[in-house]
């Protein structure tokens, strides 16, 4: 360690730490804008481009950005002199001078870090008038890039390239013209962008945001000719409460159901039901592939990869086109739910599929893109009509003026409202494969699984390799690889491709933490503790349920008896499985 003084206070700081972290360790806040450090996932954005965090060092005339300047023995640092306050105010005024003044209508309003700083510094008028840029807006089904609002903090670039390894976003052009954009300034839709939405999650301003479908929902609900139903994803229920002041991880399932019913949805269903359905198909496929592998069938490949994360699916389609025979062919729960609703439920109810609107509430932006994929539609009518994020649901609830935290708890509607704890854990990393293992174990061994908790599959390390000794394959334990974050996924897949790592099954989720860390969740502003609390919240729901194995869900059994026959039957194949495209 080294001894330094910050604002006259003696501090002992680790040798390689920055002034910013040293100050933070004793509760001194230095304002930052471009800087973001999410240590637990290895994300650090240190372009030192905004100059908000400058400090005085040893009375020196030069000012130093505290986010990248390392502490040195004997340093005397001032973080809050009047001169520094003036410098920071000027930095803000310069940033605001060419920033669109659209705060009233900006999607990030209330969450924008530039707006927050402008308020903290009481900026009432801007002394400088800058030239306004007029880039076209890039409008994909999932993400909108409004680059006039870009402040060149480069956080999105760090996320996309260092953590997700998608390499879509780069600084292009020079000087005033410089922006962060895909190569050749293409639209996101024309690139290998996975729509993971993690760039949106770290953008401090409104330059990157979701495509908002809240008014589409309002209009569908107002249309008397339509039946409108909704499904709610596992991870939404432990995060939505944050928008209403509740602790991250608080389970608000019952309140969500009440709110959706009060909004006028005809039926409020649960994506979790379809997660149980996914396990029926995926565990069957796993069992068949294990059997084929043991019988040395040359057409059968292991490992099997989970396929419910649409950003991951797009990632493998773009980056590993030679490995497309490995993912499970099972559709995601969102898509299984919607196709069952339109092809089975609607028929039972005597509703034409064109008069049925299926809305999904997802923690994810890639789900909007998944809903728009052509193979998930029939004669131009999509299975999932509208996908909104957790944030968009919060907006709808606020618009309606509901007192969310005081709403009573209600139950989902039958028959697609009951789910096992195995479905809940889909929302966190490791959960899909744990859910599949609970079922596959019983189906492969014929024994009852008494302890459903596979602790070794849980955790937040980027890549985890775990064994399930209860399940033996050719005399060795069933071996599972788990990765979250696309960079970790790439690392794991490369090891498998090269033969360095051998596993029987793999779960990949594109976002850190899994869906609980999705790009459509309430903004975490770099605080990964929030995601840890959501993780615990999800686990608590699973722990609290009687029903913890997907194949024991009575409504799932009923769906197979009445409509689908067996898992992977002809009918199940037609409705619940899909193909991937290079
Ligand atoms: Fe997920 Fe899903 S678990 S991807 O993370 O599989 O978005 O929450 O809805 O579809 O169920 C997201 C969450 C889902 C799906 C489910 C899966
Ligand atoms: Fe990169 Fe994901 Fe953003 Fe696409 S959505 S630009 S892949 S971070």
Coordinates of C-alpha atoms and ligand atoms in Angstrom, one line a residue:
X1 CA 0.0 0.0 0.0
X2 CA 0.9 3.7 -0.3
X3 CA 0.1 6.6 2.0
X4 CA -1.7 9.5 0.4
X5 CA -3.9 12.4 1.5
X6 CA -7.3 13.1 0.0
X7 CA -8.8 16.5 1.0
X8 CA -6.5 16.4 3.9
X9 CA -7.5 13.0 5.1
X10 CA -4.8 10.3 5.3
X11 CA -5.6 7.2 3.4
X12 CA -3.7 4.0 2.9
X13 CA -4.5 2.7 -0.6
X14 CA -3.4 -0.4 -2.5
X15 CA -0.4 0.3 -4.7
X16 CA -2.0 0.0 -8.0
X17 CA -5.4 1.6 -7.2
X18 CA -6.7 4.8 -8.9
X19 CA -7.3 8.0 -7.1
X20 CA -11.0 7.4 -7.8
X21 CA -11.1 4.1 -6.0
X22 CA -9.0 5.4 -3.1
X23 CA -11.4 8.3 -2.7
X24 CA -14.4 5.9 -2.8
X25 CA -12.9 3.7 -0.1
X26 CA -13.2 6.6 2.4
X27 CA -16.6 7.7 1.2
X28 CA -15.5 10.6 -1.0
X29 CA -17.6 10.8 -4.2
X30 CA -16.0 12.2 -7.3
X31 CA -18.5 12.6 -10.1
X32 CA -17.9 10.4 -13.2
X33 CA -19.6 10.1 -16.5
X34 CA -17.7 8.0 -19.0
X35 CA -16.1 5.8 -16.3
X36 CA -17.8 2.6 -15.3
X37 CA -16.3 -0.3 -13.4
X38 CA -18.3 -3.5 -12.9
X39 CA -15.4 -5.4 -11.3
X40 CA -17.3 -8.6 -10.7
X41 CA -17.8 -9.2 -14.4
X42 CA -14.5 -7.8 -15.5
X43 CA -16.0 -4.7 -17.2
X44 CA -14.0 -1.6 -16.9
X45 CA -14.4 1.5 -19.1
X46 CA -11.5 3.8 -18.7
X47 CA -11.3 6.0 -21.7
X48 CA -11.0 9.1 -19.4
X49 CA -12.7 11.0 -22.2
X50 CA -15.2 13.1 -20.3
X51 CA -12.9 14.8 -17.8
X52 CA -15.7 15.0 -15.2
X53 CA -13.5 13.2 -12.6
X54 CA -10.5 15.5 -12.7
X55 CA -8.7 16.3 -9.4
X56 CA -5.7 18.4 -8.2
X57 CA -2.5 16.5 -7.4
X58 CA 0.3 18.0 -5.2
X59 CA -0.8 21.6 -6.0
X60 CA 0.2 20.9 -9.7
X61 CA -1.3 23.2 -12.3
X62 CA -2.4 20.3 -14.5
X63 CA -5.5 18.4 -13.5
X64 CA -5.6 14.6 -13.5
X65 CA -8.5 12.3 -14.4
X66 CA -8.9 10.4 -11.2
X67 CA -10.4 7.3 -13.0
X68 CA -7.1 6.5 -14.6
X69 CA -4.4 8.2 -12.4
X70 CA -2.7 5.8 -10.0
X71 CA -2.0 6.7 -6.5
X72 CA 1.7 7.3 -5.5
X73 CA 3.4 7.5 -2.1
X74 CA 2.9 10.9 -0.5
X75 CA 0.4 12.2 -3.1
X76 CA -1.8 15.1 -1.8
X77 CA -5.1 15.2 -3.7
X78 CA -7.9 17.7 -3.7
X79 CA -11.2 16.6 -5.2
X80 CA -13.5 19.5 -4.5
X81 CA -11.9 22.9 -4.8
X82 CA -13.9 25.8 -6.3
X83 CA -11.7 25.6 -9.4
X84 CA -12.6 22.0 -9.9
X85 CA -16.3 22.7 -9.5
X86 CA -15.9 25.3 -12.3
X87 CA -14.0 22.9 -14.5
X88 CA -16.7 20.2 -14.1
X89 CA -19.5 22.7 -14.7
X90 CA -17.8 23.8 -17.9
X91 CA -17.3 20.1 -19.0
X92 CA -21.0 19.6 -18.5
X93 CA -22.0 22.8 -20.4
X94 CA -19.8 21.7 -23.3
X95 CA -21.3 18.3 -23.4
X96 CA -24.8 19.9 -23.3
X97 CA -23.9 22.5 -25.9
X98 CA -24.4 20.0 -28.7
X99 CA -26.6 17.5 -27.0
X100 CA -30.2 17.4 -28.2
X101 CA -32.5 19.2 -25.7
X102 CA -35.1 16.4 -25.7
X103 CA -35.2 15.5 -22.1
X104 CA -38.9 15.7 -21.9
X105 CA -39.3 13.0 -24.6
X106 CA -36.1 11.0 -24.2
X107 CA -36.4 7.3 -23.3
X108 CA -33.7 7.6 -20.7
X109 CA -35.2 10.6 -18.9
X110 CA -35.0 10.0 -15.2
X111 CA -32.3 7.4 -15.7
X112 CA -29.8 9.6 -17.8
X113 CA -26.5 10.1 -16.0
X114 CA -25.8 13.4 -17.9
X115 CA -29.2 14.7 -16.8
X116 CA -28.5 13.7 -13.2
X117 CA -25.2 15.6 -13.3
X118 CA -26.7 18.6 -14.9
X119 CA -29.2 18.7 -12.1
X120 CA -26.6 18.2 -9.4
X121 CA -24.5 21.0 -10.8
X122 CA -27.6 23.2 -11.1
X123 CA -27.0 24.1 -14.7
X124 CA -29.8 26.5 -15.6
X125 CA -28.6 27.8 -18.9
X126 CA -25.8 26.7 -21.2
X127 CA -23.3 29.3 -22.0
X128 CA -22.2 27.7 -25.3
X129 CA -24.2 26.9 -28.4
X130 CA -22.7 24.0 -30.3
X131 CA -23.4 22.6 -33.7
X132 CA -26.1 19.9 -33.6
X133 CA -25.4 16.6 -35.4
X134 CA -28.1 15.0 -37.4
X135 CA -27.4 11.3 -37.8
X136 CA -30.2 9.1 -39.0
X137 CA -31.9 7.0 -36.4
X138 CA -31.1 3.3 -36.6
X139 CA -34.4 1.5 -35.9
X140 CA -34.2 -2.3 -35.4
X141 CA -37.0 -4.4 -34.0
X142 CA -35.2 -4.4 -30.6
X143 CA -32.7 -1.6 -30.2
X144 CA -32.7 2.0 -31.3
X145 CA -29.5 4.0 -31.9
X146 CA -30.0 7.7 -31.6
X147 CA -26.5 8.8 -32.1
X148 CA -27.0 12.5 -31.9
X149 CA -27.2 11.8 -28.1
X150 CA -23.9 9.9 -28.0
X151 CA -21.4 11.5 -25.7
X152 CA -18.5 9.2 -26.8
X153 CA -18.1 7.6 -23.4
X154 CA -17.4 4.3 -25.2
X155 CA -19.1 2.2 -22.6
X156 CA -21.2 0.4 -25.2
X157 CA -18.0 -0.3 -27.2
X158 CA -16.3 -1.8 -24.1
X159 CA -19.4 -3.9 -23.4
X160 CA -19.9 -5.1 -26.9
X161 CA -16.2 -5.9 -27.6
X162 CA -14.6 -6.8 -24.3
X163 CA -17.4 -8.6 -22.5
X164 CA -19.7 -9.8 -25.3
X165 CA -16.9 -10.2 -27.9
X166 CA -19.5 -9.3 -30.6
X167 CA -17.3 -6.5 -32.0
X168 CA -20.2 -4.6 -33.5
X169 CA -19.6 -1.1 -32.1
X170 CA -16.5 1.0 -32.8
X171 CA -15.6 4.7 -32.7
X172 CA -15.7 5.9 -36.4
X173 CA -14.9 9.2 -38.0
X174 CA -12.9 12.0 -36.4
X175 CA -13.5 15.2 -34.4
X176 CA -17.0 16.5 -34.3
X177 CA -18.1 13.7 -36.7
X178 CA -16.9 10.9 -34.4
X179 CA -19.5 8.5 -33.1
X180 CA -19.8 4.9 -32.0
X181 CA -21.3 2.9 -34.7
X182 CA -21.2 -0.5 -36.5
X183 CA -18.5 -0.8 -39.2
X184 CA -19.4 1.2 -42.3
X185 CA -22.1 2.8 -40.2
X186 CA -24.5 0.0 -41.0
X187 CA -27.7 -0.5 -39.2
X188 CA -27.6 -2.9 -36.3
X189 CA -30.0 -5.2 -38.1
X190 CA -27.5 -5.6 -41.0
X191 CA -24.7 -6.7 -38.7
X192 CA -24.0 -9.7 -36.4
X193 CA -25.5 -7.7 -33.5
X194 CA -27.2 -10.2 -31.2
X195 CA -29.6 -7.7 -29.7
X196 CA -28.3 -8.8 -26.3
X197 CA -29.0 -5.2 -25.1
X198 CA -26.0 -5.0 -22.9
X199 CA -24.9 -1.8 -24.7
X200 CA -28.2 -0.3 -23.8
X201 CA -27.8 -1.4 -20.2
X202 CA -24.5 0.6 -19.8
X203 CA -25.3 3.6 -22.1
X204 CA -25.4 6.6 -19.7
X205 CA -27.7 8.7 -22.0
X206 CA -30.4 8.1 -24.5
X207 CA -28.2 7.2 -27.4
X208 CA -29.0 3.5 -27.1
X209 CA -32.4 2.4 -26.0
X210 CA -35.0 -0.3 -26.5
X211 CA -37.7 -0.1 -29.2
X212 CA -40.7 0.8 -27.1
X213 CA -43.9 -1.0 -27.7
X214 CA -45.9 0.2 -24.8
X215 CA -48.5 2.1 -26.9
X216 CA -48.9 -1.0 -29.1
X217 CA -50.1 -2.7 -25.9
X218 CA -52.4 0.1 -25.0
X219 CA -53.9 0.1 -28.5
X220 CA -54.3 -3.7 -28.5
X221 CA -56.1 -3.6 -25.2
X222 CA -58.4 -0.9 -26.5
X223 CA -59.4 -2.9 -29.5
X224 CA -62.7 -4.6 -28.8
X225 CA -62.3 -7.0 -31.6
X226 CA -59.1 -8.6 -30.1
X227 CA -58.5 -11.0 -27.3
X228 CA -55.3 -9.9 -25.6
X229 CA -53.3 -12.3 -23.5
X230 CA -50.0 -11.9 -21.7
X231 CA -47.1 -14.1 -20.6
X232 CA -44.6 -13.0 -17.9
X233 CA -41.0 -14.3 -18.0
X234 CA -39.3 -15.7 -14.9
X235 CA -36.7 -12.9 -14.3
X236 CA -39.3 -10.1 -14.5
X237 CA -40.8 -11.0 -11.1
X238 CA -37.7 -10.4 -9.1
X239 CA -36.8 -7.1 -10.7
X240 CA -39.9 -5.1 -11.5
X241 CA -40.4 -4.1 -7.8
X242 CA -37.2 -2.0 -8.1
X243 CA -39.1 0.5 -10.3
X244 CA -41.4 1.0 -7.4
X245 CA -38.8 1.3 -4.6
X246 CA -38.6 -2.3 -3.5
X247 CA -35.4 -4.2 -2.9
X248 CA -33.9 -6.0 -5.8
X249 CA -34.9 -9.7 -5.6
X250 CA -38.3 -9.0 -4.1
X251 CA -40.8 -11.4 -5.6
X252 CA -43.7 -9.4 -7.0
X253 CA -45.4 -12.1 -9.1
X254 CA -48.8 -11.7 -7.5
X255 CA -48.8 -8.0 -7.9
X256 CA -47.8 -8.3 -11.5
X257 CA -50.8 -10.5 -12.2
X258 CA -53.1 -8.0 -10.5
X259 CA -51.7 -5.1 -12.4
X260 CA -52.0 -6.9 -15.8
X261 CA -55.6 -8.0 -15.0
X262 CA -56.5 -4.4 -14.0
X263 CA -55.0 -3.2 -17.3
X264 CA -57.5 -5.2 -19.1
X265 CA -55.7 -8.3 -20.4
X266 CA -58.2 -11.1 -21.0
X267 CA -55.9 -13.8 -19.6
X268 CA -52.8 -13.5 -17.6
X269 CA -50.5 -16.5 -18.2
X270 CA -47.0 -17.4 -17.1
X271 CA -44.0 -17.9 -19.4
X272 CA -42.9 -20.3 -16.6
X273 CA -45.5 -22.8 -17.8
X274 CA -43.8 -22.8 -21.1
X275 CA -40.4 -23.2 -19.4
X276 CA -41.7 -26.4 -18.0
X277 CA -42.8 -27.4 -21.5
X278 CA -39.3 -26.5 -22.8
X279 CA -37.8 -28.9 -20.3
X280 CA -40.1 -31.7 -21.4
X281 CA -38.8 -31.4 -25.0
X282 CA -35.2 -30.5 -24.1
X283 CA -34.8 -33.4 -21.6
X284 CA -36.3 -35.8 -24.0
X285 CA -33.9 -34.6 -26.7
X286 CA -31.0 -34.9 -24.2
X287 CA -32.1 -38.5 -23.3
X288 CA -32.3 -39.4 -26.9
X289 CA -28.9 -37.9 -27.7
X290 CA -27.3 -39.6 -24.8
X291 CA -28.7 -42.9 -25.9
X292 CA -27.6 -42.4 -29.5
X293 CA -24.2 -41.3 -28.3
X294 CA -23.9 -44.5 -26.2
X295 CA -25.0 -46.6 -29.2
X296 CA -22.2 -44.9 -31.2
X297 CA -24.7 -43.5 -33.7
X298 CA -22.6 -41.3 -36.0
X299 CA -25.4 -38.8 -36.5
X300 CA -25.8 -38.0 -32.9
X301 CA -23.8 -35.2 -31.4
X302 CA -23.0 -34.3 -27.8
X303 CA -22.8 -31.8 -26.1
X304 CA -26.3 -30.5 -26.4
X305 CA -26.6 -26.8 -26.1
X306 CA -29.6 -25.0 -24.5
X307 CA -31.3 -22.8 -27.1
X308 CA -33.7 -20.5 -25.2
X309 CA -31.6 -17.3 -25.2
X310 CA -32.3 -15.6 -28.6
X311 CA -29.1 -13.4 -28.4
X312 CA -27.1 -16.6 -27.9
X313 CA -28.9 -18.2 -30.8
X314 CA -28.0 -15.3 -33.0
X315 CA -24.4 -15.3 -31.7
X316 CA -23.9 -19.0 -32.6
X317 CA -25.6 -18.5 -36.0
X318 CA -23.1 -15.7 -36.8
X319 CA -20.0 -17.0 -35.1
X320 CA -20.1 -20.8 -35.2
X321 CA -22.1 -21.7 -38.3
X322 CA -20.3 -25.0 -38.4
X323 CA -21.8 -25.9 -35.0
X324 CA -25.4 -25.4 -35.7
X325 CA -26.2 -29.2 -35.3
X326 CA -25.4 -29.0 -31.6
X327 CA -28.0 -26.7 -30.1
X328 CA -31.2 -28.3 -28.9
X329 CA -34.0 -27.8 -31.5
X330 CA -36.4 -26.8 -28.8
X331 CA -37.9 -23.3 -29.2
X332 CA -37.6 -20.9 -26.3
X333 CA -40.3 -20.7 -23.7
X334 CA -41.5 -17.4 -25.1
X335 CA -42.0 -19.0 -28.5
X336 CA -43.4 -22.2 -27.1
X337 CA -45.9 -20.3 -25.1
X338 CA -47.0 -18.2 -28.1
X339 CA -47.4 -21.0 -30.5
X340 CA -49.4 -23.1 -28.0
X341 CA -51.6 -20.1 -27.4
X342 CA -52.2 -19.5 -31.0
X343 CA -52.4 -23.1 -32.3
X344 CA -54.0 -24.9 -29.4
X345 CA -55.6 -22.5 -26.9
X346 CA -57.2 -20.2 -29.5
X347 CA -58.7 -23.2 -31.2
X348 CA -60.1 -24.5 -27.9
X349 CA -61.5 -21.1 -27.2
X350 CA -62.9 -20.6 -30.7
X351 CA -60.8 -17.6 -31.4
X352 CA -59.2 -17.0 -34.8
X353 CA -55.4 -16.6 -34.4
X354 CA -55.6 -13.3 -36.2
X355 CA -57.9 -12.0 -33.5
X356 CA -55.6 -13.1 -30.7
X357 CA -52.8 -10.7 -29.5
X358 CA -50.1 -12.4 -27.5
X359 CA -48.0 -10.0 -25.5
X360 CA -44.8 -11.1 -23.6
X361 CA -43.2 -9.3 -20.8
X362 CA -39.5 -10.1 -20.9
X363 CA -36.3 -8.9 -19.1
X364 CA -34.7 -8.9 -22.5
X365 CA -34.4 -6.9 -25.7
X366 CA -33.4 -9.8 -27.9
X367 CA -36.9 -11.3 -27.2
X368 CA -38.3 -8.5 -29.4
X369 CA -36.0 -9.6 -32.2
X370 CA -36.9 -13.3 -31.6
X371 CA -40.6 -12.5 -31.8
X372 CA -39.9 -10.9 -35.2
X373 CA -38.1 -13.9 -36.7
X374 CA -40.0 -15.1 -39.7
X375 CA -40.1 -18.8 -38.7
X376 CA -42.1 -17.9 -35.6
X377 CA -45.1 -16.7 -37.6
X378 CA -47.9 -18.2 -39.7
X379 CA -49.0 -16.5 -42.9
X380 CA -47.5 -13.3 -41.7
X381 CA -49.2 -13.4 -38.3
X382 CA -46.5 -13.6 -35.6
X383 CA -46.8 -16.1 -32.7
X384 CA -45.7 -13.4 -30.3
X385 CA -47.3 -10.2 -31.4
X386 CA -45.7 -7.7 -28.9
X387 CA -42.7 -8.2 -26.6
X388 CA -42.2 -5.5 -23.9
X389 CA -39.4 -5.3 -21.4
X390 CA -39.6 -5.2 -17.6
X391 CA -39.0 -1.4 -17.9
X392 CA -41.8 -1.0 -20.3
X393 CA -44.2 -2.8 -18.0
X394 CA -43.2 -0.5 -15.2
X395 CA -44.0 2.5 -17.5
X396 CA -47.5 1.0 -18.3
X397 CA -48.2 0.5 -14.6
X398 CA -47.1 4.1 -13.8
X399 CA -49.3 5.5 -16.6
X400 CA -52.3 3.7 -15.2
X401 CA -51.6 5.2 -11.8
X402 CA -51.7 1.9 -9.9
X403 CA -50.3 1.9 -6.4
X404 CA -48.1 -1.1 -7.3
X405 CA -46.7 -1.9 -3.9
X406 CA -50.1 -2.0 -2.4
X407 CA -51.7 -4.2 -5.0
X408 CA -53.1 -7.5 -3.8
X409 CA -51.5 -10.7 -4.9
X410 CA -53.4 -12.6 -7.6
X411 CA -52.9 -16.0 -9.3
X412 CA -52.2 -16.6 -13.0
X413 CA -55.0 -17.9 -15.1
X414 CA -55.4 -21.6 -15.9
X415 CA -54.3 -23.6 -17.8
X416 CA -51.0 -21.9 -18.4
X417 CA -50.5 -20.4 -15.0
X418 CA -49.0 -23.2 -13.0
X419 CA -45.3 -23.9 -13.0
X420 CA -42.6 -25.7 -11.1
X421 CA -39.6 -24.2 -9.3
X422 CA -37.5 -25.6 -12.2
X423 CA -39.2 -23.0 -14.4
X424 CA -38.4 -20.1 -12.1
X425 CA -34.7 -20.8 -12.1
X426 CA -34.6 -20.4 -15.9
X427 CA -34.2 -16.7 -15.1
X428 CA -30.7 -17.1 -13.6
X429 CA -27.5 -18.5 -15.0
X430 CA -27.3 -22.3 -14.6
X431 CA -31.0 -22.6 -14.1
X432 CA -32.1 -24.1 -17.4
X433 CA -29.6 -26.9 -17.2
X434 CA -30.4 -27.5 -13.6
X435 CA -34.1 -27.8 -14.5
X436 CA -33.2 -30.1 -17.4
X437 CA -31.0 -32.2 -15.1
X438 CA -33.8 -32.7 -12.6
X439 CA -36.0 -34.2 -15.3
X440 CA -33.4 -36.0 -17.4
X441 CA -32.0 -37.7 -14.3
X442 CA -35.3 -39.4 -13.6
X443 CA -35.9 -40.3 -17.2
X444 CA -32.5 -41.7 -17.9
X445 CA -32.0 -43.6 -14.6
X446 CA -35.6 -44.4 -13.9
X447 CA -35.0 -43.4 -10.3
X448 CA -36.7 -40.7 -8.3
X449 CA -34.6 -37.7 -7.7
X450 CA -34.8 -36.9 -4.0
X451 CA -32.5 -33.9 -3.7
X452 CA -33.4 -31.5 -6.5
X453 CA -30.8 -28.9 -5.6
X454 CA -27.7 -29.2 -7.8
X455 CA -25.6 -26.6 -5.9
X456 CA -22.6 -27.3 -8.1
X457 CA -24.5 -25.8 -11.1
X458 CA -25.0 -22.5 -9.3
X459 CA -22.8 -19.5 -9.0
X460 CA -21.7 -16.4 -10.9
X461 CA -18.3 -17.3 -12.3
X462 CA -18.3 -16.6 -16.0
X463 CA -17.6 -20.2 -16.9
X464 CA -18.5 -23.1 -14.7
X465 CA -17.8 -26.8 -15.3
X466 CA -19.7 -29.1 -13.0
X467 CA -20.3 -32.8 -12.7
X468 CA -23.4 -34.7 -11.7
X469 CA -22.1 -38.0 -10.3
X470 CA -25.7 -39.3 -9.8
X471 CA -25.9 -39.5 -13.6
X472 CA -23.2 -41.8 -15.1
X473 CA -22.3 -41.8 -18.8
X474 CA -20.0 -44.6 -19.9
X475 CA -18.7 -44.9 -16.3
X476 CA -18.1 -41.2 -15.8
X477 CA -20.1 -38.4 -14.3
X478 CA -22.4 -36.3 -16.5
X479 CA -20.5 -33.2 -17.2
X480 CA -22.0 -29.8 -17.8
X481 CA -20.5 -26.5 -19.0
X482 CA -22.2 -23.2 -18.1
X483 CA -21.4 -19.8 -19.4
X484 CA -23.0 -16.4 -19.1
X485 CA -22.0 -13.4 -21.1
X486 CA -21.2 -14.0 -24.8
X487 CA -17.4 -13.6 -24.3
X488 CA -17.5 -16.4 -21.8
X489 CA -19.6 -18.4 -24.2
X490 CA -17.1 -17.9 -26.9
X491 CA -14.3 -19.1 -24.6
X492 CA -16.2 -22.2 -23.6
X493 CA -17.2 -23.1 -27.1
X494 CA -13.6 -22.7 -28.4
X495 CA -12.4 -25.0 -25.7
X496 CA -15.0 -27.6 -26.7
X497 CA -14.3 -27.2 -30.4
X498 CA -10.6 -27.8 -29.8
X499 CA -11.2 -30.8 -27.5
X500 CA -9.6 -29.1 -24.5
X501 CA -12.9 -29.4 -22.6
X502 CA -15.3 -32.3 -22.9
X503 CA -18.8 -32.0 -21.6
X504 CA -22.2 -33.6 -22.3
X505 CA -24.4 -30.5 -22.0
X506 CA -23.9 -26.7 -22.1
X507 CA -26.1 -23.9 -21.0
X508 CA -25.4 -20.4 -22.3
X509 CA -27.1 -17.2 -21.5
X510 CA -26.0 -14.0 -23.3
X511 CA -26.2 -11.7 -20.3
X512 CA -24.2 -11.7 -17.1
X513 CA -26.2 -13.4 -14.4
X514 CA -28.6 -14.8 -17.0
X515 CA -32.0 -13.2 -17.7
X516 CA -32.0 -11.5 -14.4
X517 CA -29.2 -9.3 -15.9
X518 CA -31.1 -8.8 -19.2
X519 CA -31.0 -5.7 -21.3
X520 CA -34.6 -4.9 -20.5
X521 CA -34.4 -5.0 -16.7
X522 CA -34.4 -1.9 -14.5
X523 CA -31.1 -0.1 -15.0
X524 CA -28.5 -1.2 -12.5
X525 CA -26.0 1.7 -13.2
X526 CA -23.1 -0.7 -12.8
X527 CA -24.1 -2.1 -9.5
X528 CA -23.8 -5.9 -9.9
X529 CA -25.0 -6.4 -6.3
X530 CA -28.5 -5.8 -7.7
X531 CA -28.1 -8.8 -10.0
X532 CA -26.9 -11.0 -7.1
X533 CA -30.0 -10.0 -5.1
X534 CA -32.2 -11.0 -8.1
X535 CA -30.4 -14.3 -8.3
X536 CA -31.2 -15.0 -4.6
X537 CA -34.8 -13.9 -5.2
X538 CA -35.2 -16.4 -8.0
X539 CA -33.7 -19.2 -5.9
X540 CA -36.0 -18.3 -3.0
X541 CA -39.1 -18.8 -5.3
X542 CA -37.8 -22.2 -6.4
X543 CA -37.0 -23.2 -2.8
X544 CA -40.5 -22.2 -1.7
X545 CA -42.4 -24.3 -4.2
X546 CA -43.9 -27.8 -3.6
X547 CA -43.6 -28.6 -7.3
X548 CA -39.9 -28.4 -8.3
X549 CA -39.7 -30.7 -11.4
X550 CA -41.1 -29.7 -14.7
X551 CA -42.4 -33.1 -15.7
X552 CA -44.6 -33.2 -12.5
X553 CA -46.5 -30.1 -13.5
X554 CA -50.1 -31.4 -13.8
X555 CA -51.1 -28.9 -16.5
X556 CA -48.1 -29.9 -18.6
X557 CA -49.2 -33.6 -18.4
X558 CA -52.7 -32.4 -19.4
X559 CA -51.3 -30.6 -22.4
X560 CA -49.5 -33.7 -23.6
X561 CA -52.5 -35.9 -22.9
X562 CA -55.0 -33.7 -24.7
X563 CA -53.0 -32.2 -27.5
X564 CA -49.4 -33.2 -28.0
X565 CA -49.1 -36.9 -27.2
X566 CA -45.5 -37.5 -26.2
X567 CA -42.6 -35.1 -26.0
X568 CA -40.9 -34.9 -29.5
X569 CA -44.0 -36.4 -31.0
X570 CA -44.9 -35.4 -34.6
X571 CA -47.2 -32.7 -33.2
X572 CA -44.7 -31.5 -30.6
X573 CA -42.0 -31.3 -33.4
X574 CA -44.2 -29.2 -35.6
X575 CA -45.1 -26.7 -32.9
X576 CA -42.3 -26.7 -30.4
X577 CA -39.1 -27.2 -32.4
X578 CA -37.2 -24.9 -34.8
X579 CA -34.2 -24.7 -37.1
X580 CA -31.1 -22.5 -37.0
X581 CA -29.7 -20.5 -40.0
X582 CA -26.1 -19.7 -40.8
Ligands
LIG1 FE1 -35.4 -15.7 -20.0 FE2 -36.6 -17.6 -20.9 S1 -35.5 -17.6 -18.9 S2 -34.9 -16.6 -21.9 O1 -33.7 -15.7 -19.5 O2 -35.4 -20.1 -21.6 O3 -35.9 -13.2 -21.5 O4 -36.7 -14.5 -17.5 O5 -38.4 -15.6 -20.5 O6 -38.2 -17.6 -23.5 O7 -38.8 -19.0 -19.5 C1 -35.6 -14.1 -20.8 C2 -36.1 -14.9 -18.4 C3 -37.3 -16.1 -20.4 C4 -37.6 -17.7 -22.5 C5 -38.0 -18.5 -20.1 C6 -35.9 -19.2 -21.4
LIG2 FE1 -23.2 -5.4 -29.2 FE2 -25.2 -6.6 -27.8 FE3 -25.2 -4.0 -28.2 FE4 -25.6 -5.7 -30.3 S1 -26.9 -5.4 -28.5 S2 -24.3 -3.8 -30.3 S3 -24.2 -7.3 -29.7 S4 -23.7 -5.1 -27.0

